[in-house]
Amino acid sequence: MGCFCMPKGYRKYNGTQKVEIIKRIHRENLSFKGASREYGISDRTLRDWERIYWEEGEEALLTERRGRACVASGTQKGRKPKLNKQVEEDLIAENQRLRMEIDYLKKLNALVLEEERQNRKHK
């Protein structure tokens, strides 16, 4: 009785191939096990590619992610460098301001709706 075994050695897939494989999995509702057998890629690798695809977008699969982090910038080859501290703090402050604005608008909307209900009731 034979068993299906993964091919020995590694095959390097470029970003375009990774994107096409993930899109095909979604388009044809393939299982990771089925795609794993068809392409000769471990299902763990396919799951990682899918996670990257959903979390960081198609472009993330197109960049090289292997290798050690660059000591000077703390980033890996092909990745965007981290924002400087001031820009990061400004973005955090803006996010907080926008969240407060959203909360304010939600409360204002609730008050307007309540007032409209009261006006309809009294008519």
mmCIF file of N, CA and C in Angstrom:
data_model
loop_
_atom_site.group_PDB
_atom_site.id
_atom_site.type_symbol
_atom_site.label_atom_id
_atom_site.label_comp_id
_atom_site.label_asym_id
_atom_site.label_seq_id
_atom_site.Cartn_x
_atom_site.Cartn_y
_atom_site.Cartn_z
ATOM 1 N N MET A 1 0.844 -1.172 0.000
ATOM 2 C CA MET A 1 0.000 0.000 0.000
ATOM 3 C C MET A 1 0.890 1.237 0.000
ATOM 4 N N GLY A 2 0.719 2.105 -0.983
ATOM 5 C CA GLY A 2 1.549 3.299 -1.090
ATOM 6 C C GLY A 2 0.974 4.448 -0.292
ATOM 7 N N CYS A 3 1.835 5.367 0.026
ATOM 8 C CA CYS A 3 1.362 6.558 0.725
ATOM 9 C C CYS A 3 1.829 7.790 -0.034
ATOM 10 N N PHE A 4 1.074 8.832 0.104
ATOM 11 C CA PHE A 4 1.452 10.082 -0.538
ATOM 12 C C PHE A 4 2.442 10.790 0.366
ATOM 13 N N CYS A 5 3.579 11.119 -0.164
ATOM 14 C CA CYS A 5 4.596 11.817 0.605
ATOM 15 C C CYS A 5 4.942 13.115 -0.107
ATOM 16 N N MET A 6 5.288 14.111 0.662
ATOM 17 C CA MET A 6 5.685 15.386 0.075
ATOM 18 C C MET A 6 7.018 15.193 -0.631
ATOM 19 N N PRO A 7 7.228 15.878 -1.736
ATOM 20 C CA PRO A 7 8.494 15.742 -2.440
ATOM 21 C C PRO A 7 9.649 16.230 -1.580
ATOM 22 N N LYS A 8 10.791 15.594 -1.755
ATOM 23 C CA LYS A 8 11.960 15.999 -0.981
ATOM 24 C C LYS A 8 12.516 17.288 -1.550
ATOM 25 N N GLY A 9 13.138 18.063 -0.691
ATOM 26 C CA GLY A 9 13.706 19.326 -1.130
ATOM 27 C C GLY A 9 12.663 20.432 -1.097
ATOM 28 N N TYR A 10 13.131 21.620 -1.370
ATOM 29 C CA TYR A 10 12.259 22.777 -1.303
ATOM 30 C C TYR A 10 12.135 23.409 -2.672
ATOM 31 N N ARG A 11 10.982 23.938 -2.936
ATOM 32 C CA ARG A 11 10.761 24.687 -4.160
ATOM 33 C C ARG A 11 10.415 26.102 -3.750
ATOM 34 N N LYS A 12 11.048 27.069 -4.367
ATOM 35 C CA LYS A 12 10.795 28.461 -4.027
ATOM 36 C C LYS A 12 9.701 28.993 -4.940
ATOM 37 N N TYR A 13 8.644 29.524 -4.354
ATOM 38 C CA TYR A 13 7.542 30.107 -5.107
ATOM 39 C C TYR A 13 7.682 31.623 -5.077
ATOM 40 N N ASN A 14 7.528 32.246 -6.238
ATOM 41 C CA ASN A 14 7.585 33.707 -6.237
ATOM 42 C C ASN A 14 6.237 34.250 -5.767
ATOM 43 N N GLY A 15 6.197 35.544 -5.511
ATOM 44 C CA GLY A 15 4.994 36.162 -4.966
ATOM 45 C C GLY A 15 3.775 36.002 -5.844
ATOM 46 N N THR A 16 3.964 36.093 -7.147
ATOM 47 C CA THR A 16 2.843 35.959 -8.073
ATOM 48 C C THR A 16 2.232 34.566 -7.980
ATOM 49 N N GLN A 17 3.083 33.552 -7.877
ATOM 50 C CA GLN A 17 2.584 32.179 -7.752
ATOM 51 C C GLN A 17 1.809 32.008 -6.449
ATOM 52 N N LYS A 18 2.326 32.580 -5.370
ATOM 53 C CA LYS A 18 1.649 32.478 -4.077
ATOM 54 C C LYS A 18 0.253 33.095 -4.148
ATOM 55 N N VAL A 19 0.181 34.292 -4.735
ATOM 56 C CA VAL A 19 -1.109 34.982 -4.845
ATOM 57 C C VAL A 19 -2.083 34.160 -5.682
ATOM 58 N N GLU A 20 -1.611 33.627 -6.797
ATOM 59 C CA GLU A 20 -2.483 32.834 -7.669
ATOM 60 C C GLU A 20 -2.984 31.573 -6.965
ATOM 61 N N ILE A 21 -2.121 30.930 -6.194
ATOM 62 C CA ILE A 21 -2.528 29.722 -5.468
ATOM 63 C C ILE A 21 -3.604 30.066 -4.435
ATOM 64 N N ILE A 22 -3.386 31.133 -3.666
ATOM 65 C CA ILE A 22 -4.362 31.538 -2.646
ATOM 66 C C ILE A 22 -5.681 31.942 -3.302
ATOM 67 N N LYS A 23 -5.610 32.695 -4.397
ATOM 68 C CA LYS A 23 -6.844 33.093 -5.089
ATOM 69 C C LYS A 23 -7.591 31.869 -5.613
ATOM 70 N N ARG A 24 -6.857 30.885 -6.108
ATOM 71 C CA ARG A 24 -7.501 29.672 -6.626
ATOM 72 C C ARG A 24 -8.165 28.892 -5.495
ATOM 73 N N ILE A 25 -7.503 28.831 -4.347
ATOM 74 C CA ILE A 25 -8.089 28.153 -3.186
ATOM 75 C C ILE A 25 -9.430 28.796 -2.843
ATOM 76 N N HIS A 26 -9.477 30.133 -2.850
ATOM 77 C CA HIS A 26 -10.722 30.837 -2.522
ATOM 78 C C HIS A 26 -11.759 30.690 -3.632
ATOM 79 N N ARG A 27 -11.318 30.867 -4.862
ATOM 80 C CA ARG A 27 -12.234 30.838 -6.009
ATOM 81 C C ARG A 27 -12.908 29.472 -6.159
ATOM 82 N N GLU A 28 -12.132 28.403 -5.995
ATOM 83 C CA GLU A 28 -12.648 27.051 -6.218
ATOM 84 C C GLU A 28 -12.992 26.322 -4.922
ATOM 85 N N ASN A 29 -12.948 27.051 -3.799
ATOM 86 C CA ASN A 29 -13.250 26.468 -2.483
ATOM 87 C C ASN A 29 -12.454 25.194 -2.227
ATOM 88 N N LEU A 30 -11.167 25.229 -2.547
ATOM 89 C CA LEU A 30 -10.300 24.078 -2.299
ATOM 90 C C LEU A 30 -9.960 24.008 -0.818
ATOM 91 N N SER A 31 -9.810 22.813 -0.310
ATOM 92 C CA SER A 31 -9.335 22.660 1.061
ATOM 93 C C SER A 31 -7.818 22.839 1.049
ATOM 94 N N PHE A 32 -7.270 23.151 2.207
ATOM 95 C CA PHE A 32 -5.818 23.290 2.287
ATOM 96 C C PHE A 32 -5.141 21.947 2.032
ATOM 97 N N LYS A 33 -5.763 20.869 2.505
ATOM 98 C CA LYS A 33 -5.190 19.534 2.276
ATOM 99 C C LYS A 33 -5.176 19.205 0.786
ATOM 100 N N GLY A 34 -6.284 19.506 0.101
ATOM 101 C CA GLY A 34 -6.362 19.225 -1.333
ATOM 102 C C GLY A 34 -5.358 20.045 -2.125
ATOM 103 N N ALA A 35 -5.266 21.331 -1.800
ATOM 104 C CA ALA A 35 -4.305 22.194 -2.485
ATOM 105 C C ALA A 35 -2.881 21.763 -2.150
ATOM 106 N N SER A 36 -2.684 21.311 -0.919
ATOM 107 C CA SER A 36 -1.374 20.833 -0.494
ATOM 108 C C SER A 36 -0.927 19.654 -1.355
ATOM 109 N N ARG A 37 -1.836 18.710 -1.565
ATOM 110 C CA ARG A 37 -1.516 17.553 -2.399
ATOM 111 C C ARG A 37 -1.270 17.969 -3.844
ATOM 112 N N GLU A 38 -2.100 18.870 -4.336
ATOM 113 C CA GLU A 38 -1.999 19.270 -5.739
ATOM 114 C C GLU A 38 -0.709 20.025 -6.047
ATOM 115 N N TYR A 39 -0.315 20.923 -5.159
ATOM 116 C CA TYR A 39 0.858 21.753 -5.421
ATOM 117 C C TYR A 39 2.138 21.216 -4.790
ATOM 118 N N GLY A 40 2.020 20.253 -3.883
ATOM 119 C CA GLY A 40 3.205 19.741 -3.218
ATOM 120 C C GLY A 40 3.757 20.718 -2.195
ATOM 121 N N ILE A 41 2.856 21.488 -1.596
ATOM 122 C CA ILE A 41 3.223 22.476 -0.576
ATOM 123 C C ILE A 41 2.514 22.055 0.704
ATOM 124 N N SER A 42 3.166 22.210 1.842
ATOM 125 C CA SER A 42 2.510 21.821 3.088
ATOM 126 C C SER A 42 1.299 22.715 3.333
ATOM 127 N N ASP A 43 0.281 22.131 3.969
ATOM 128 C CA ASP A 43 -0.917 22.926 4.238
ATOM 129 C C ASP A 43 -0.618 24.039 5.236
ATOM 130 N N ARG A 44 0.389 23.847 6.089
ATOM 131 C CA ARG A 44 0.800 24.894 7.031
ATOM 132 C C ARG A 44 1.306 26.121 6.265
ATOM 133 N N THR A 45 2.103 25.881 5.223
ATOM 134 C CA THR A 45 2.618 26.974 4.401
ATOM 135 C C THR A 45 1.471 27.700 3.714
ATOM 136 N N LEU A 46 0.515 26.946 3.192
ATOM 137 C CA LEU A 46 -0.637 27.564 2.526
ATOM 138 C C LEU A 46 -1.448 28.406 3.506
ATOM 139 N N ARG A 47 -1.606 27.905 4.733
ATOM 140 C CA ARG A 47 -2.335 28.674 5.751
ATOM 141 C C ARG A 47 -1.587 29.964 6.092
ATOM 142 N N ASP A 48 -0.256 29.879 6.164
ATOM 143 C CA ASP A 48 0.544 31.078 6.428
ATOM 144 C C ASP A 48 0.380 32.099 5.308
ATOM 145 N N TRP A 49 0.431 31.623 4.063
ATOM 146 C CA TRP A 49 0.252 32.527 2.920
ATOM 147 C C TRP A 49 -1.122 33.187 2.970
ATOM 148 N N GLU A 50 -2.141 32.404 3.329
ATOM 149 C CA GLU A 50 -3.488 32.971 3.390
ATOM 150 C C GLU A 50 -3.585 34.020 4.493
ATOM 151 N N ARG A 51 -2.983 33.744 5.650
ATOM 152 C CA ARG A 51 -2.998 34.705 6.757
ATOM 153 C C ARG A 51 -2.337 36.008 6.335
ATOM 154 N N ILE A 52 -1.175 35.894 5.690
ATOM 155 C CA ILE A 52 -0.471 37.082 5.209
ATOM 156 C C ILE A 52 -1.335 37.825 4.197
ATOM 157 N N TYR A 53 -1.984 37.075 3.313
ATOM 158 C CA TYR A 53 -2.844 37.667 2.276
ATOM 159 C C TYR A 53 -3.973 38.477 2.914
ATOM 160 N N TRP A 54 -4.643 37.924 3.939
ATOM 161 C CA TRP A 54 -5.761 38.621 4.567
ATOM 162 C C TRP A 54 -5.297 39.754 5.471
ATOM 163 N N GLU A 55 -4.210 39.556 6.211
ATOM 164 C CA GLU A 55 -3.777 40.567 7.174
ATOM 165 C C GLU A 55 -3.039 41.734 6.526
ATOM 166 N N GLU A 56 -2.181 41.433 5.539
ATOM 167 C CA GLU A 56 -1.313 42.473 5.002
ATOM 168 C C GLU A 56 -1.564 42.785 3.532
ATOM 169 N N GLY A 57 -2.397 41.992 2.889
ATOM 170 C CA GLY A 57 -2.730 42.252 1.499
ATOM 171 C C GLY A 57 -1.861 41.479 0.521
ATOM 172 N N GLU A 58 -2.279 41.578 -0.718
ATOM 173 C CA GLU A 58 -1.617 40.845 -1.801
ATOM 174 C C GLU A 58 -0.142 41.240 -1.935
ATOM 175 N N GLU A 59 0.152 42.516 -1.719
ATOM 176 C CA GLU A 59 1.521 43.011 -1.882
ATOM 177 C C GLU A 59 2.495 42.329 -0.927
ATOM 178 N N ALA A 60 2.005 41.945 0.248
ATOM 179 C CA ALA A 60 2.878 41.312 1.243
ATOM 180 C C ALA A 60 3.407 39.968 0.750
ATOM 181 N N LEU A 61 2.618 39.267 -0.063
ATOM 182 C CA LEU A 61 3.094 37.995 -0.608
ATOM 183 C C LEU A 61 4.101 38.218 -1.728
ATOM 184 N N LEU A 62 4.083 39.398 -2.305
ATOM 185 C CA LEU A 62 4.991 39.688 -3.411
ATOM 186 C C LEU A 62 6.384 40.082 -2.931
ATOM 187 N N THR A 63 6.527 40.427 -1.638
ATOM 188 C CA THR A 63 7.833 40.825 -1.111
ATOM 189 C C THR A 63 8.514 39.637 -0.451
ATOM 190 N N GLU A 64 9.824 39.622 -0.511
ATOM 191 C CA GLU A 64 10.623 38.549 0.097
ATOM 192 C C GLU A 64 10.575 38.709 1.608
ATOM 193 N N ARG A 65 10.236 37.648 2.323
ATOM 194 C CA ARG A 65 10.080 37.721 3.771
ATOM 195 C C ARG A 65 11.144 36.922 4.511
ATOM 196 N N ARG A 66 11.984 36.232 3.778
ATOM 197 C CA ARG A 66 12.974 35.405 4.453
ATOM 198 C C ARG A 66 14.212 36.225 4.781
ATOM 199 N N GLY A 67 15.025 35.699 5.664
ATOM 200 C CA GLY A 67 16.275 36.354 6.005
ATOM 201 C C GLY A 67 16.226 36.964 7.390
ATOM 202 N N ARG A 68 17.389 37.322 7.865
ATOM 203 C CA ARG A 68 17.481 37.936 9.180
ATOM 204 C C ARG A 68 17.055 39.389 9.113
ATOM 205 N N ALA A 69 16.615 39.882 10.251
ATOM 206 C CA ALA A 69 16.240 41.289 10.328
ATOM 207 C C ALA A 69 17.493 42.143 10.190
ATOM 208 N N CYS A 70 17.344 43.272 9.560
ATOM 209 C CA CYS A 70 18.448 44.209 9.398
ATOM 210 C C CYS A 70 18.742 44.837 10.760
ATOM 211 N N VAL A 71 19.989 44.786 11.195
ATOM 212 C CA VAL A 71 20.356 45.269 12.519
ATOM 213 C C VAL A 71 20.112 46.770 12.643
ATOM 214 N N ALA A 72 20.443 47.535 11.615
ATOM 215 C CA ALA A 72 20.340 48.989 11.684
ATOM 216 C C ALA A 72 18.896 49.464 11.794
ATOM 217 N N SER A 73 18.015 48.926 10.959
ATOM 218 C CA SER A 73 16.647 49.446 10.932
ATOM 219 C C SER A 73 15.648 48.564 11.671
ATOM 220 N N GLY A 74 16.034 47.348 12.021
ATOM 221 C CA GLY A 74 15.123 46.444 12.707
ATOM 222 C C GLY A 74 14.059 45.865 11.789
ATOM 223 N N THR A 75 14.291 45.914 10.498
ATOM 224 C CA THR A 75 13.309 45.385 9.551
ATOM 225 C C THR A 75 13.924 44.268 8.738
ATOM 226 N N GLN A 76 13.083 43.439 8.160
ATOM 227 C CA GLN A 76 13.568 42.396 7.274
ATOM 228 C C GLN A 76 13.664 42.934 5.861
ATOM 229 N N LYS A 77 14.471 42.258 5.078
ATOM 230 C CA LYS A 77 14.627 42.610 3.681
ATOM 231 C C LYS A 77 13.253 42.620 3.015
ATOM 232 N N GLY A 78 12.918 43.698 2.313
ATOM 233 C CA GLY A 78 11.659 43.771 1.598
ATOM 234 C C GLY A 78 10.502 44.317 2.418
ATOM 235 N N ARG A 79 10.683 44.517 3.698
ATOM 236 C CA ARG A 79 9.616 45.062 4.532
ATOM 237 C C ARG A 79 9.788 46.562 4.702
ATOM 238 N N LYS A 80 8.680 47.231 4.964
ATOM 239 C CA LYS A 80 8.733 48.668 5.186
ATOM 240 C C LYS A 80 9.370 48.943 6.546
ATOM 241 N N PRO A 81 10.178 49.995 6.649
ATOM 242 C CA PRO A 81 10.779 50.324 7.945
ATOM 243 C C PRO A 81 9.717 50.847 8.909
ATOM 244 N N LYS A 82 10.003 50.713 10.198
ATOM 245 C CA LYS A 82 9.078 51.214 11.206
ATOM 246 C C LYS A 82 9.031 52.735 11.145
ATOM 247 N N LEU A 83 7.892 53.289 11.564
ATOM 248 C CA LEU A 83 7.734 54.739 11.597
ATOM 249 C C LEU A 83 8.586 55.311 12.724
ATOM 250 N N ASN A 84 9.017 56.563 12.545
ATOM 251 C CA ASN A 84 9.761 57.159 13.646
ATOM 252 C C ASN A 84 8.792 57.456 14.791
ATOM 253 N N LYS A 85 9.336 57.679 15.964
ATOM 254 C CA LYS A 85 8.539 57.786 17.185
ATOM 255 C C LYS A 85 7.519 58.922 17.114
ATOM 256 N N GLN A 86 7.904 60.082 16.596
ATOM 257 C CA GLN A 86 7.004 61.235 16.548
ATOM 258 C C GLN A 86 5.809 60.965 15.632
ATOM 259 N N VAL A 87 6.070 60.374 14.474
ATOM 260 C CA VAL A 87 4.986 60.066 13.538
ATOM 261 C C VAL A 87 4.031 59.060 14.169
ATOM 262 N N GLU A 88 4.590 58.064 14.836
ATOM 263 C CA GLU A 88 3.760 57.053 15.492
ATOM 264 C C GLU A 88 2.883 57.682 16.575
ATOM 265 N N GLU A 89 3.461 58.576 17.383
ATOM 266 C CA GLU A 89 2.692 59.250 18.435
ATOM 267 C C GLU A 89 1.594 60.118 17.834
ATOM 268 N N ASP A 90 1.907 60.813 16.732
ATOM 269 C CA ASP A 90 0.904 61.649 16.064
ATOM 270 C C ASP A 90 -0.257 60.798 15.553
ATOM 271 N N LEU A 91 0.059 59.643 14.981
ATOM 272 C CA LEU A 91 -0.991 58.762 14.467
ATOM 273 C C LEU A 91 -1.856 58.204 15.598
ATOM 274 N N ILE A 92 -1.229 57.872 16.712
ATOM 275 C CA ILE A 92 -1.983 57.376 17.866
ATOM 276 C C ILE A 92 -2.921 58.461 18.382
ATOM 277 N N ALA A 93 -2.414 59.697 18.476
ATOM 278 C CA ALA A 93 -3.247 60.810 18.934
ATOM 279 C C ALA A 93 -4.409 61.055 17.972
ATOM 280 N N GLU A 94 -4.137 60.983 16.676
ATOM 281 C CA GLU A 94 -5.202 61.187 15.687
ATOM 282 C C GLU A 94 -6.251 60.082 15.790
ATOM 283 N N ASN A 95 -5.806 58.844 15.992
ATOM 284 C CA ASN A 95 -6.753 57.737 16.167
ATOM 285 C C ASN A 95 -7.655 57.968 17.375
ATOM 286 N N GLN A 96 -7.067 58.422 18.478
ATOM 287 C CA GLN A 96 -7.857 58.689 19.679
ATOM 288 C C GLN A 96 -8.868 59.799 19.424
ATOM 289 N N ARG A 97 -8.440 60.855 18.727
ATOM 290 C CA ARG A 97 -9.335 61.969 18.416
ATOM 291 C C ARG A 97 -10.486 61.493 17.533
ATOM 292 N N LEU A 98 -10.170 60.675 16.539
ATOM 293 C CA LEU A 98 -11.210 60.170 15.641
ATOM 294 C C LEU A 98 -12.179 59.241 16.366
ATOM 295 N N ARG A 99 -11.670 58.437 17.288
ATOM 296 C CA ARG A 99 -12.557 57.570 18.072
ATOM 297 C C ARG A 99 -13.502 58.401 18.936
ATOM 298 N N MET A 100 -12.958 59.474 19.542
ATOM 299 C CA MET A 100 -13.800 60.358 20.346
ATOM 300 C C MET A 100 -14.858 61.026 19.474
ATOM 301 N N GLU A 101 -14.465 61.433 18.275
ATOM 302 C CA GLU A 101 -15.413 62.063 17.352
ATOM 303 C C GLU A 101 -16.517 61.081 16.959
ATOM 304 N N ILE A 102 -16.156 59.844 16.705
ATOM 305 C CA ILE A 102 -17.153 58.822 16.366
ATOM 306 C C ILE A 102 -18.121 58.619 17.527
ATOM 307 N N ASP A 103 -17.588 58.529 18.751
ATOM 308 C CA ASP A 103 -18.452 58.366 19.922
ATOM 309 C C ASP A 103 -19.408 59.545 20.064
ATOM 310 N N TYR A 104 -18.882 60.753 19.871
ATOM 311 C CA TYR A 104 -19.703 61.965 19.956
ATOM 312 C C TYR A 104 -20.824 61.928 18.918
ATOM 313 N N LEU A 105 -20.485 61.579 17.680
ATOM 314 C CA LEU A 105 -21.482 61.543 16.611
ATOM 315 C C LEU A 105 -22.538 60.463 16.860
ATOM 316 N N LYS A 106 -22.134 59.341 17.428
ATOM 317 C CA LYS A 106 -23.103 58.296 17.760
ATOM 318 C C LYS A 106 -24.096 58.799 18.809
ATOM 319 N N LYS A 107 -23.577 59.477 19.842
ATOM 320 C CA LYS A 107 -24.450 60.001 20.890
ATOM 321 C C LYS A 107 -25.363 61.088 20.338
ATOM 322 N N LEU A 108 -24.812 61.953 19.486
ATOM 323 C CA LEU A 108 -25.613 63.004 18.867
ATOM 324 C C LEU A 108 -26.723 62.396 18.019
ATOM 325 N N ASN A 109 -26.395 61.390 17.254
ATOM 326 C CA ASN A 109 -27.386 60.708 16.425
ATOM 327 C C ASN A 109 -28.485 60.093 17.290
ATOM 328 N N ALA A 110 -28.104 59.483 18.406
ATOM 329 C CA ALA A 110 -29.090 58.889 19.306
ATOM 330 C C ALA A 110 -30.009 59.966 19.875
ATOM 331 N N LEU A 111 -29.459 61.124 20.236
ATOM 332 C CA LEU A 111 -30.276 62.218 20.761
ATOM 333 C C LEU A 111 -31.239 62.749 19.704
ATOM 334 N N VAL A 112 -30.768 62.900 18.479
ATOM 335 C CA VAL A 112 -31.622 63.385 17.390
ATOM 336 C C VAL A 112 -32.756 62.399 17.142
ATOM 337 N N LEU A 113 -32.442 61.112 17.103
ATOM 338 C CA LEU A 113 -33.477 60.103 16.902
ATOM 339 C C LEU A 113 -34.497 60.114 18.036
ATOM 340 N N GLU A 114 -34.024 60.271 19.256
ATOM 341 C CA GLU A 114 -34.919 60.323 20.416
ATOM 342 C C GLU A 114 -35.828 61.549 20.335
ATOM 343 N N GLU A 115 -35.270 62.671 19.941
ATOM 344 C CA GLU A 115 -36.064 63.896 19.801
ATOM 345 C C GLU A 115 -37.119 63.736 18.705
ATOM 346 N N GLU A 116 -36.751 63.094 17.603
ATOM 347 C CA GLU A 116 -37.718 62.852 16.526
ATOM 348 C C GLU A 116 -38.840 61.937 17.005
ATOM 349 N N ARG A 117 -38.513 60.935 17.788
ATOM 350 C CA ARG A 117 -39.537 60.042 18.337
ATOM 351 C C ARG A 117 -40.491 60.808 19.255
ATOM 352 N N GLN A 118 -39.924 61.687 20.073
ATOM 353 C CA GLN A 118 -40.741 62.492 20.985
ATOM 354 C C GLN A 118 -41.675 63.408 20.201
ATOM 355 N N ASN A 119 -41.165 64.009 19.125
ATOM 356 C CA ASN A 119 -41.985 64.907 18.309
ATOM 357 C C ASN A 119 -43.119 64.139 17.636
ATOM 358 N N ARG A 120 -42.867 62.935 17.173
ATOM 359 C CA ARG A 120 -43.907 62.118 16.541
ATOM 360 C C ARG A 120 -44.973 61.722 17.563
ATOM 361 N N LYS A 121 -44.539 61.464 18.776
ATOM 362 C CA LYS A 121 -45.448 61.050 19.834
ATOM 363 C C LYS A 121 -46.429 62.174 20.182
ATOM 364 N N HIS A 122 -45.956 63.404 20.199
ATOM 365 C CA HIS A 122 -46.766 64.547 20.609
ATOM 366 C C HIS A 122 -47.691 65.044 19.506
ATOM 367 N N LYS A 123 -47.485 64.626 18.291
ATOM 368 C CA LYS A 123 -48.327 65.108 17.179
ATOM 369 C C LYS A 123 -49.630 64.396 17.087
#
